[in-house]
PDB file of C-alpha atoms and ligand atoms in Angstrom:
ATOM      1  CA  MET Y   1     182.207  44.014 124.893  1.00 47.00           C
ATOM      2  CA  ASN Y   2     182.730  47.671 124.223  1.00 44.00           C
ATOM      3  CA  LYS Y   3     179.827  49.974 123.711  1.00 44.00           C
ATOM      4  CA  LYS Y   4     180.738  52.873 121.505  1.00 45.00           C
ATOM      5  CA  PRO Y   5     178.667  56.055 121.193  1.00 39.00           C
ATOM      6  CA  THR Y   6     176.281  55.950 118.307  1.00 38.00           C
ATOM      7  CA  LYS Y   7     175.514  58.463 115.629  1.00 41.00           C
ATOM      8  CA  SER Y   8     173.437  57.929 112.541  1.00 41.00           C
ATOM      9  CA  PHE Y   9     174.257  54.489 111.230  1.00 45.00           C
ATOM     10  CA  LYS Y  10     174.210  53.455 107.618  1.00 52.00           C
ATOM     11  CA  ALA Y  11     175.866  50.246 106.499  1.00 61.00           C
ATOM     12  CA  GLU Y  12     178.553  50.697 103.902  1.00 74.00           C
ATOM     13  CA  MET Y  13     177.709  47.357 102.277  1.00 82.00           C
ATOM     14  CA  ASN Y  14     174.413  45.943 101.090  1.00 87.00           C
ATOM     15  CA  LEU Y  15     173.443  42.919  99.042  1.00 89.00           C
ATOM     16  CA  PRO Y  16     173.037  44.556  95.578  1.00 92.00           C
ATOM     17  CA  LYS Y  17     176.327  46.404  96.100  1.00 92.00           C
ATOM     18  CA  LEU Y  18     178.051  43.199  97.183  1.00 92.00           C
ATOM     19  CA  ILE Y  19     176.898  41.323  94.094  1.00 91.00           C
ATOM     20  CA  GLU Y  20     177.863  44.208  91.825  1.00 92.00           C
ATOM     21  CA  GLN Y  21     181.286  44.781  93.374  1.00 92.00           C
ATOM     22  CA  PHE Y  22     182.285  41.197  94.145  1.00 93.00           C
ATOM     23  CA  GLY Y  23     180.303  39.083  91.730  1.00 90.00           C
ATOM     24  CA  SER Y  24     183.367  37.588  90.060  1.00 92.00           C
ATOM     25  CA  ASP Y  25     186.470  35.780  91.262  1.00 90.00           C
ATOM     26  CA  GLU Y  26     188.655  38.456  89.676  1.00 91.00           C
ATOM     27  CA  LYS Y  27     186.967  41.286  91.590  1.00 93.00           C
ATOM     28  CA  CYS Y  28     187.199  39.334  94.867  1.00 94.00           C
ATOM     29  CA  ARG Y  29     190.906  38.653  94.305  1.00 93.00           C
ATOM     30  CA  ALA Y  30     191.592  42.336  93.658  1.00 92.00           C
ATOM     31  CA  GLN Y  31     189.786  43.241  96.882  1.00 93.00           C
ATOM     32  CA  LEU Y  32     191.685  40.635  98.915  1.00 93.00           C
ATOM     33  CA  ALA Y  33     194.993  41.827  97.431  1.00 93.00           C
ATOM     34  CA  SER Y  34     194.339  45.425  98.477  1.00 91.00           C
ATOM     35  CA  LEU Y  35     193.415  44.291 102.007  1.00 92.00           C
ATOM     36  CA  ARG Y  36     196.291  41.833 102.359  1.00 92.00           C
ATOM     37  CA  TRP Y  37     198.962  44.017 100.779  1.00 92.00           C
ATOM     38  CA  PRO Y  38     197.919  47.655 101.260  1.00 90.00           C
ATOM     39  CA  LYS Y  39     201.527  48.708 100.547  1.00 90.00           C
ATOM     40  CA  GLY Y  40     201.969  46.504  97.474  1.00 92.00           C
ATOM     41  CA  VAL Y  41     202.338  42.748  96.912  1.00 93.00           C
ATOM     42  CA  ALA Y  42     204.966  41.096  99.122  1.00 92.00           C
ATOM     43  CA  CYS Y  43     206.200  37.488  99.102  1.00 92.00           C
ATOM     44  CA  PRO Y  44     204.639  35.645 102.100  1.00 89.00           C
ATOM     45  CA  ARG Y  45     207.806  33.557 102.472  1.00 90.00           C
ATOM     46  CA  CYS Y  46     210.648  36.116 102.266  1.00 92.00           C
ATOM     47  CA  GLN Y  47     208.720  39.433 102.294  1.00 91.00           C
ATOM     48  CA  SER Y  48     210.435  40.558  99.090  1.00 94.00           C
ATOM     49  CA  LYS Y  49     208.504  43.126  97.125  1.00 94.00           C
ATOM     50  CA  SER Y  50     210.150  42.097  93.879  1.00 96.00           C
ATOM     51  CA  VAL Y  51     207.431  39.870  92.447  1.00 95.00           C
ATOM     52  CA  SER Y  52     206.151  39.108  88.954  1.00 95.00           C
ATOM     53  CA  LYS Y  53     202.483  38.572  88.253  1.00 92.00           C
ATOM     54  CA  VAL Y  54     201.498  35.413  86.353  1.00 91.00           C
ATOM     55  CA  VAL Y  55     198.166  36.598  85.035  1.00 84.00           C
ATOM     56  CA  GLU Y  56     196.883  33.351  83.539  1.00 85.00           C
ATOM     57  CA  ARG Y  57     197.227  31.496  86.864  1.00 83.00           C
ATOM     58  CA  ASP Y  58     196.183  34.330  89.214  1.00 86.00           C
ATOM     59  CA  GLN Y  59     199.593  33.873  90.806  1.00 92.00           C
ATOM     60  CA  TYR Y  60     202.763  35.733  91.661  1.00 95.00           C
ATOM     61  CA  ASP Y  61     206.381  34.626  91.297  1.00 95.00           C
ATOM     62  CA  CYS Y  62     208.841  35.863  93.907  1.00 95.00           C
ATOM     63  CA  ASN Y  63     211.950  37.109  92.125  1.00 96.00           C
ATOM     64  CA  ALA Y  64     214.047  36.661  95.270  1.00 96.00           C
ATOM     65  CA  CYS Y  65     213.152  33.152  96.502  1.00 95.00           C
ATOM     66  CA  ARG Y  66     211.168  31.821  93.493  1.00 95.00           C
ATOM     67  CA  TYR Y  67     208.162  31.034  95.695  1.00 94.00           C
ATOM     68  CA  GLN Y  68     204.916  30.957  93.750  1.00 94.00           C
ATOM     69  CA  PHE Y  69     201.872  32.225  95.579  1.00 93.00           C
ATOM     70  CA  SER Y  70     198.435  33.699  95.117  1.00 93.00           C
ATOM     71  CA  VAL Y  71     196.507  36.253  97.141  1.00 92.00           C
ATOM     72  CA  THR Y  72     194.854  33.405  99.070  1.00 91.00           C
ATOM     73  CA  SER Y  73     198.080  31.451  99.821  1.00 88.00           C
ATOM     74  CA  GLY Y  74     198.408  30.870 103.543  1.00 84.00           C
ATOM     75  CA  THR Y  75     194.975  32.340 104.258  1.00 85.00           C
ATOM     76  CA  ILE Y  76     191.724  30.669 105.223  1.00 78.00           C
ATOM     77  CA  PHE Y  77     190.470  31.152 101.662  1.00 85.00           C
ATOM     78  CA  HIS Y  78     193.052  28.667 100.440  1.00 80.00           C
ATOM     79  CA  ASP Y  79     192.313  24.977  99.906  1.00 69.00           C
ATOM     80  CA  THR Y  80     188.570  25.437  99.570  1.00 74.00           C
ATOM     81  CA  HIS Y  81     187.230  24.830  96.111  1.00 77.00           C
ATOM     82  CA  LEU Y  82     184.592  27.399  96.843  1.00 88.00           C
ATOM     83  CA  PRO Y  83     184.424  30.445  94.531  1.00 92.00           C
ATOM     84  CA  LEU Y  84     185.559  33.565  96.384  1.00 93.00           C
ATOM     85  CA  SER Y  85     182.242  35.256  95.605  1.00 93.00           C
ATOM     86  CA  LYS Y  86     180.541  32.623  97.798  1.00 93.00           C
ATOM     87  CA  TRP Y  87     183.016  33.255 100.581  1.00 94.00           C
ATOM     88  CA  PHE Y  88     182.219  36.968 100.309  1.00 94.00           C
ATOM     89  CA  LEU Y  89     178.481  36.255 100.452  1.00 93.00           C
ATOM     90  CA  ALA Y  90     178.874  34.061 103.522  1.00 93.00           C
ATOM     91  CA  ILE Y  91     180.964  36.725 105.303  1.00 91.00           C
ATOM     92  CA  TYR Y  92     178.435  39.385 104.388  1.00 90.00           C
ATOM     93  CA  LEU Y  93     175.517  37.299 105.654  1.00 89.00           C
ATOM     94  CA  MET Y  94     177.260  36.436 108.912  1.00 85.00           C
ATOM     95  CA  THR Y  95     178.343  39.990 109.680  1.00 79.00           C
ATOM     96  CA  GLU Y  96     175.062  41.523 108.610  1.00 78.00           C
ATOM     97  CA  SER Y  97     172.572  39.227 110.303  1.00 74.00           C
ATOM     98  CA  LYS Y  98     171.851  40.520 113.791  1.00 67.00           C
ATOM     99  CA  LYS Y  99     171.055  37.142 115.244  1.00 68.00           C
ATOM    100  CA  GLY Y 100     173.689  35.239 113.327  1.00 71.00           C
ATOM    101  CA  MET Y 101     173.343  32.563 110.698  1.00 81.00           C
ATOM    102  CA  SER Y 102     173.397  28.819 111.158  1.00 86.00           C
ATOM    103  CA  ALA Y 103     175.324  26.541 108.841  1.00 90.00           C
ATOM    104  CA  LEU Y 104     171.956  25.307 107.590  1.00 93.00           C
ATOM    105  CA  GLN Y 105     170.892  28.835 106.589  1.00 93.00           C
ATOM    106  CA  ILE Y 106     174.251  29.442 104.891  1.00 94.00           C
ATOM    107  CA  LYS Y 107     173.890  26.109 103.048  1.00 95.00           C
ATOM    108  CA  ARG Y 108     170.497  27.091 101.675  1.00 96.00           C
ATOM    109  CA  THR Y 109     171.301  30.733 100.962  1.00 94.00           C
ATOM    110  CA  ILE Y 110     174.560  30.333  99.039  1.00 94.00           C
ATOM    111  CA  ASN Y 111     173.827  26.845  97.693  1.00 94.00           C
ATOM    112  CA  VAL Y 112     176.675  24.746  99.084  1.00 94.00           C
ATOM    113  CA  SER Y 113     176.727  21.402 100.872  1.00 93.00           C
ATOM    114  CA  TYR Y 114     176.065  21.355 104.606  1.00 93.00           C
ATOM    115  CA  GLU Y 115     179.644  20.240 105.259  1.00 91.00           C
ATOM    116  CA  THR Y 116     181.010  23.203 103.318  1.00 91.00           C
ATOM    117  CA  ALA Y 117     178.653  25.624 105.046  1.00 92.00           C
ATOM    118  CA  TRP Y 118     179.611  24.262 108.453  1.00 90.00           C
ATOM    119  CA  TYR Y 119     183.319  24.513 107.676  1.00 86.00           C
ATOM    120  CA  LEU Y 120     182.857  28.037 106.304  1.00 85.00           C
ATOM    121  CA  CYS Y 121     180.944  29.229 109.370  1.00 85.00           C
ATOM    122  CA  HIS Y 122     183.539  27.873 111.749  1.00 81.00           C
ATOM    123  CA  ARG Y 123     186.433  29.319 109.800  1.00 78.00           C
ATOM    124  CA  ILE Y 124     184.810  32.743 109.708  1.00 78.00           C
ATOM    125  CA  ARG Y 125     184.025  32.569 113.431  1.00 73.00           C
ATOM    126  CA  ALA Y 126     187.546  31.419 114.255  1.00 66.00           C
ATOM    127  CA  ALA Y 127     189.007  34.418 112.448  1.00 63.00           C
ATOM    128  CA  MET Y 128     186.643  36.692 114.371  1.00 63.00           C
ATOM    129  CA  ARG Y 129     188.368  35.589 117.569  1.00 60.00           C
ATOM    130  CA  ASP Y 130     191.284  37.817 116.629  1.00 59.00           C
ATOM    131  CA  ILE Y 131     189.025  40.834 116.931  1.00 57.00           C
ATOM    132  CA  ASN Y 132     187.894  42.544 120.163  1.00 51.00           C
ATOM    133  CA  ALA Y 133     191.011  42.011 122.246  1.00 44.00           C
ATOM    134  CA  GLU Y 134     190.441  45.356 123.993  1.00 51.00           C
ATOM    135  CA  LEU Y 135     189.768  45.219 127.734  1.00 53.00           C
ATOM    136  CA  LEU Y 136     186.659  46.740 129.236  1.00 56.00           C
ATOM    137  CA  ARG Y 137     186.951  49.938 131.261  1.00 55.00           C
ATOM    138  CA  GLY Y 138     184.794  52.180 133.400  1.00 57.00           C
ATOM    139  CA  VAL Y 139     181.618  50.606 134.724  1.00 59.00           C
ATOM    140  CA  VAL Y 140     181.225  47.025 133.661  1.00 58.00           C
ATOM    141  CA  GLU Y 141     178.045  44.957 133.891  1.00 62.00           C
ATOM    142  CA  VAL Y 142     178.427  41.219 134.245  1.00 63.00           C
ATOM    143  CA  ASP Y 143     175.741  38.585 133.962  1.00 64.00           C
ATOM    144  CA  GLU Y 144     175.540  34.842 133.503  1.00 64.00           C
ATOM    145  CA  THR Y 145     173.261  32.578 131.577  1.00 65.00           C
ATOM    146  CA  TYR Y 146     172.940  28.862 131.026  1.00 63.00           C
ATOM    147  CA  VAL Y 147     173.061  27.502 127.514  1.00 60.00           C
ATOM    148  CA  GLY Y 148     172.076  23.985 126.594  1.00 59.00           C
ATOM    149  CA  GLY Y 149     169.197  21.678 125.867  1.00 55.00           C
ATOM    150  CA  LYS Y 150     166.397  20.486 128.097  1.00 54.00           C
ATOM    151  CA  THR Y 151     166.701  17.034 129.595  1.00 54.00           C
ATOM    152  CA  ARG Y 152     163.550  14.922 129.567  1.00 57.00           C
ATOM    153  CA  GLY Y 153     161.970  14.643 132.989  1.00 59.00           C
ATOM    154  CA  MET Y 154     164.344  17.104 134.643  1.00 54.00           C
ATOM    155  CA  GLY Y 155     162.367  20.348 134.207  1.00 57.00           C
ATOM    156  CA  ARG Y 156     163.667  23.701 133.020  1.00 54.00           C
ATOM    157  CA  GLY Y 157     165.816  24.350 136.079  1.00 57.00           C
ATOM    158  CA  TYR Y 158     168.090  21.363 135.516  1.00 56.00           C
ATOM    159  CA  LYS Y 159     171.573  22.567 134.641  1.00 56.00           C
ATOM    160  CA  GLY Y 160     173.507  19.310 134.419  1.00 57.00           C
ATOM    161  CA  ASN Y 161     173.710  19.384 130.632  1.00 58.00           C
ATOM    162  CA  LYS Y 162     174.226  23.113 130.304  1.00 60.00           C
ATOM    163  CA  ALA Y 163     177.245  25.362 129.986  1.00 61.00           C
ATOM    164  CA  ILE Y 164     177.479  28.674 131.755  1.00 61.00           C
ATOM    165  CA  ALA Y 165     178.124  31.728 129.605  1.00 62.00           C
ATOM    166  CA  ILE Y 166     179.291  34.823 131.444  1.00 62.00           C
ATOM    167  CA  GLY Y 167     178.907  38.098 129.595  1.00 62.00           C
ATOM    168  CA  ALA Y 168     180.260  41.560 130.329  1.00 61.00           C
ATOM    169  CA  VAL Y 169     179.512  44.923 128.745  1.00 62.00           C
ATOM    170  CA  GLN Y 170     180.927  48.345 129.311  1.00 60.00           C
ATOM    171  CA  ARG Y 171     178.447  51.099 130.176  1.00 56.00           C
ATOM    172  CA  GLU Y 172     177.964  53.809 127.551  1.00 50.00           C
ATOM    173  CA  ASP Y 173     181.018  55.981 127.096  1.00 43.00           C
ATOM    174  CA  GLN Y 174     179.204  59.074 128.407  1.00 45.00           C
ATOM    175  CA  PHE Y 175     179.549  57.618 131.887  1.00 40.00           C
ATOM    176  CA  ILE Y 176     183.220  56.957 131.376  1.00 34.00           C
ATOM    177  CA  HIS Y 177     183.916  60.482 130.135  1.00 37.00           C
ATOM    178  CA  ASP Y 178     182.559  61.722 133.476  1.00 42.00           C
ATOM    179  CA  ASN Y 179     184.730  59.286 135.389  1.00 38.00           C
ATOM    180  CA  THR Y 180     188.245  59.444 134.119  1.00 37.00           C
ATOM    181  CA  ALA Y 181     189.960  56.982 136.465  1.00 45.00           C
ATOM    182  CA  PRO Y 182     192.231  54.716 134.434  1.00 45.00           C
ATOM    183  CA  ASP Y 183     191.129  51.552 136.234  1.00 57.00           C
ATOM    184  CA  THR Y 184     187.737  49.949 136.198  1.00 63.00           C
ATOM    185  CA  GLU Y 185     185.696  51.772 138.843  1.00 64.00           C
ATOM    186  CA  ALA Y 186     182.853  49.405 139.450  1.00 67.00           C
ATOM    187  CA  ILE Y 187     181.532  46.023 138.460  1.00 65.00           C
ATOM    188  CA  TYR Y 188     177.769  45.547 138.625  1.00 68.00           C
ATOM    189  CA  THR Y 189     176.390  42.043 138.776  1.00 67.00           C
ATOM    190  CA  ASP Y 190     173.582  40.046 140.253  1.00 69.00           C
ATOM    191  CA  GLU Y 191     173.912  38.222 143.566  1.00 72.00           C
ATOM    192  CA  MET Y 192     175.508  35.045 142.237  1.00 69.00           C
ATOM    193  CA  PRO Y 193     178.261  33.868 144.629  1.00 66.00           C
ATOM    194  CA  ALA Y 194     180.703  33.431 141.728  1.00 62.00           C
ATOM    195  CA  TYR Y 195     181.092  37.223 141.639  1.00 63.00           C
ATOM    196  CA  TRP Y 196     181.904  37.628 145.323  1.00 67.00           C
ATOM    197  CA  GLY Y 197     185.351  38.994 145.981  1.00 62.00           C
ATOM    198  CA  ILE Y 198     185.949  40.461 142.529  1.00 62.00           C
ATOM    199  CA  GLU Y 199     186.365  43.961 143.953  1.00 70.00           C
ATOM    200  CA  ASP Y 200     189.716  45.426 144.965  1.00 67.00           C
ATOM    201  CA  ALA Y 201     191.094  48.737 146.301  1.00 70.00           C
ATOM    202  CA  ASP Y 202     190.068  50.798 143.275  1.00 69.00           C
ATOM    203  CA  THR Y 203     187.253  48.698 141.839  1.00 68.00           C
ATOM    204  CA  LYS Y 204     183.882  48.553 143.581  1.00 74.00           C
ATOM    205  CA  HIS Y 205     181.568  45.604 143.280  1.00 71.00           C
ATOM    206  CA  LYS Y 206     177.830  46.258 143.599  1.00 74.00           C
ATOM    207  CA  TRP Y 207     174.992  43.908 142.893  1.00 73.00           C
ATOM    208  CA  VAL Y 208     171.248  43.635 142.608  1.00 70.00           C
ATOM    209  CA  ASN Y 209     169.488  40.678 144.174  1.00 75.00           C
ATOM    210  CA  HIS Y 210     167.540  39.107 141.345  1.00 70.00           C
ATOM    211  CA  SER Y 211     166.230  36.280 143.541  1.00 70.00           C
ATOM    212  CA  LYS Y 212     164.507  38.941 145.685  1.00 71.00           C
ATOM    213  CA  GLU Y 213     163.010  40.601 142.614  1.00 66.00           C
ATOM    214  CA  GLU Y 214     165.501  43.440 142.946  1.00 67.00           C
ATOM    215  CA  TRP Y 215     166.443  44.755 139.524  1.00 65.00           C
ATOM    216  CA  VAL Y 216     167.569  48.371 139.842  1.00 66.00           C
ATOM    217  CA  VAL Y 217     169.062  50.065 142.916  1.00 66.00           C
ATOM    218  CA  GLY Y 218     170.108  53.612 142.087  1.00 67.00           C
ATOM    219  CA  ASP Y 219     172.787  53.251 139.479  1.00 66.00           C
ATOM    220  CA  VAL Y 220     173.228  49.550 140.041  1.00 67.00           C
ATOM    221  CA  HIS Y 221     171.553  47.307 137.501  1.00 65.00           C
ATOM    222  CA  THR Y 222     172.571  44.894 134.794  1.00 67.00           C
ATOM    223  CA  ASN Y 223     170.054  45.880 132.137  1.00 66.00           C
ATOM    224  CA  GLY Y 224     172.802  46.532 129.585  1.00 68.00           C
ATOM    225  CA  ILE Y 225     174.227  43.036 129.766  1.00 67.00           C
ATOM    226  CA  GLU Y 226     170.777  41.503 130.053  1.00 66.00           C
ATOM    227  CA  SER Y 227     169.852  42.927 126.667  1.00 68.00           C
ATOM    228  CA  VAL Y 228     172.917  41.164 125.318  1.00 65.00           C
ATOM    229  CA  ARG Y 229     171.913  37.967 127.086  1.00 65.00           C
ATOM    230  CA  SER Y 230     168.484  38.079 125.516  1.00 67.00           C
ATOM    231  CA  LEU Y 231     170.166  38.597 122.133  1.00 65.00           C
ATOM    232  CA  LEU Y 232     172.197  35.452 122.813  1.00 65.00           C
ATOM    233  CA  LYS Y 233     169.063  33.485 123.690  1.00 64.00           C
ATOM    234  CA  ARG Y 234     167.239  34.775 120.621  1.00 63.00           C
ATOM    235  CA  SER Y 235     170.274  33.920 118.492  1.00 61.00           C
ATOM    236  CA  ILE Y 236     170.304  30.356 119.747  1.00 58.00           C
ATOM    237  CA  ILE Y 237     166.558  29.886 119.597  1.00 55.00           C
ATOM    238  CA  GLY Y 238     166.062  31.828 116.370  1.00 55.00           C
ATOM    239  CA  SER Y 239     169.049  30.809 114.314  1.00 54.00           C
ATOM    240  CA  TYR Y 240     171.081  27.983 115.700  1.00 53.00           C
ATOM    241  CA  HIS Y 241     168.379  25.867 117.393  1.00 50.00           C
ATOM    242  CA  LYS Y 242     171.077  23.812 118.994  1.00 55.00           C
ATOM    243  CA  VAL Y 243     174.539  24.880 120.103  1.00 56.00           C
ATOM    244  CA  SER Y 244     176.981  22.196 121.072  1.00 60.00           C
ATOM    245  CA  ILE Y 245     178.923  23.005 124.224  1.00 60.00           C
ATOM    246  CA  LYS Y 246     182.132  22.300 122.313  1.00 64.00           C
ATOM    247  CA  HIS Y 247     181.516  25.215 119.965  1.00 67.00           C
ATOM    248  CA  LEU Y 248     179.898  27.580 122.469  1.00 68.00           C
ATOM    249  CA  ASP Y 249     183.008  29.782 122.760  1.00 68.00           C
ATOM    250  CA  ALA Y 250     183.050  30.305 119.015  1.00 69.00           C
ATOM    251  CA  TYR Y 251     179.353  31.249 118.945  1.00 68.00           C
ATOM    252  CA  LEU Y 252     179.884  33.712 121.793  1.00 71.00           C
ATOM    253  CA  ASP Y 253     182.874  35.208 119.987  1.00 69.00           C
ATOM    254  CA  GLU Y 254     180.726  35.742 116.922  1.00 69.00           C
ATOM    255  CA  LEU Y 255     177.977  37.332 118.979  1.00 71.00           C
ATOM    256  CA  GLU Y 256     180.510  39.605 120.650  1.00 71.00           C
ATOM    257  CA  HIS Y 257     182.008  40.546 117.307  1.00 69.00           C
ATOM    258  CA  ARG Y 258     178.615  41.428 115.880  1.00 69.00           C
ATOM    259  CA  PHE Y 259     177.547  43.316 119.005  1.00 71.00           C
ATOM    260  CA  ASN Y 260     180.751  45.367 119.171  1.00 70.00           C
ATOM    261  CA  ASN Y 261     180.483  46.173 115.503  1.00 70.00           C
ATOM    262  CA  ARG Y 262     176.758  46.842 115.376  1.00 68.00           C
ATOM    263  CA  LYS Y 263     177.369  50.521 114.567  1.00 68.00           C
ATOM    264  CA  ASN Y 264     180.423  49.887 112.417  1.00 70.00           C
ATOM    265  CA  GLU Y 265     179.464  50.775 108.866  1.00 73.00           C
ATOM    266  CA  TYR Y 266     182.604  49.032 107.606  1.00 77.00           C
ATOM    267  CA  ILE Y 267     181.987  45.737 109.368  1.00 73.00           C
ATOM    268  CA  PHE Y 268     182.102  43.746 106.135  1.00 82.00           C
ATOM    269  CA  ARG Y 269     185.411  45.224 105.016  1.00 84.00           C
ATOM    270  CA  ASP Y 270     186.927  44.983 108.516  1.00 79.00           C
ATOM    271  CA  THR Y 271     185.940  41.336 108.855  1.00 81.00           C
ATOM    272  CA  LEU Y 272     187.301  40.578 105.405  1.00 88.00           C
ATOM    273  CA  THR Y 273     190.582  42.265 106.365  1.00 87.00           C
ATOM    274  CA  LYS Y 274     190.830  40.106 109.492  1.00 84.00           C
ATOM    275  CA  LEU Y 275     190.077  36.982 107.501  1.00 85.00           C
ATOM    276  CA  VAL Y 276     192.665  37.539 104.804  1.00 88.00           C
ATOM    277  CA  ASN Y 277     195.284  38.270 107.474  1.00 83.00           C
ATOM    278  CA  ALA Y 278     194.224  35.566 109.953  1.00 70.00           C
ATOM    279  CA  THR Y 279     196.162  32.391 110.476  1.00 57.00           C
ATOM    280  CA  LYS Y 280     194.578  29.272 109.069  1.00 54.00           C
ATOM    281  CA  LEU Y 281     192.688  26.935 111.352  1.00 49.00           C
ATOM    282  CA  PRO Y 282     193.399  23.369 110.294  1.00 49.00           C
ATOM    283  CA  TYR Y 283     190.383  21.130 109.802  1.00 48.00           C
ATOM    284  CA  SER Y 284     191.785  18.688 112.388  1.00 51.00           C
ATOM    285  CA  GLU Y 285     191.765  21.507 114.957  1.00 53.00           C
ATOM    286  CA  LEU Y 286     188.054  22.103 114.354  1.00 48.00           C
ATOM    287  CA  THR Y 287     186.937  18.517 114.489  1.00 52.00           C
ATOM    288  CA  LYS Y 288     188.995  17.210 117.411  1.00 51.00           C
ATOM    289  CA  SER Y 289     186.900  16.466 120.469  1.00 43.00           C
ATOM    290  CA  ALA Y 290     186.867  19.082 123.190  1.00 37.00           C
TER     291      ALA Y 290
HETATM  292 ZN1   ZN R   1     210.096  35.236  98.332  1.00 89.28          ZN
END
């Protein structure tokens, strides 16, 4: 995760504005068209820009290859019978809510079936995976946490039914400005053996020994990542209640996306842009067993 410096933060989108600007299918389509084709409508099949608009069907006809398409053709918005304004609401709610939204909350809030809400959530999360490909630099904090339910009779320490989630955050950019080496300079972790040996010639590895109640030694601590870990725990406890191991990666991706964009006033628009340009995730891909 990348921490960017923060100035005054004011979200570009809010609920009244969303309803006013994207309350109808027509307005949503216009928005998607400007995000999908910023340089003018192009045929998704042959890229020709010679297209005719068929207004009554919300479609375009390609004059070169005769392909008929709409702004949602080939995107994740296609094939759902859901009004685009509900899609927009779901995207807004998921990007805006700090702790995330469960399918159950989406179901209740936008008034769709649970199956639709579940499908919607997973499609939005899947598209978010395309974001945040940037590698971490400078000083990186790494920490691990176990995610999963309690097993009766086994006590809280039992990890047999849990998945391990390893998180990493980059220290605030101020530190990096002072340390201009192109490679990662240091990785700070706790004492867990999994981290041993991650250093190399130009990357130091330092750790604090949590089992000995050691939390901060000089500059070495993992407080940054631990705040993210507690956000993850609160997200799961507060919103999701139960995260299946199969979908854990997707939940973590969503958390990362929201964390990295927490100061991004255009998060709604940016997520929408990713979604309209993302490849479709077939339903079979989502439901196949891990
Ligand atoms: Zn064409």
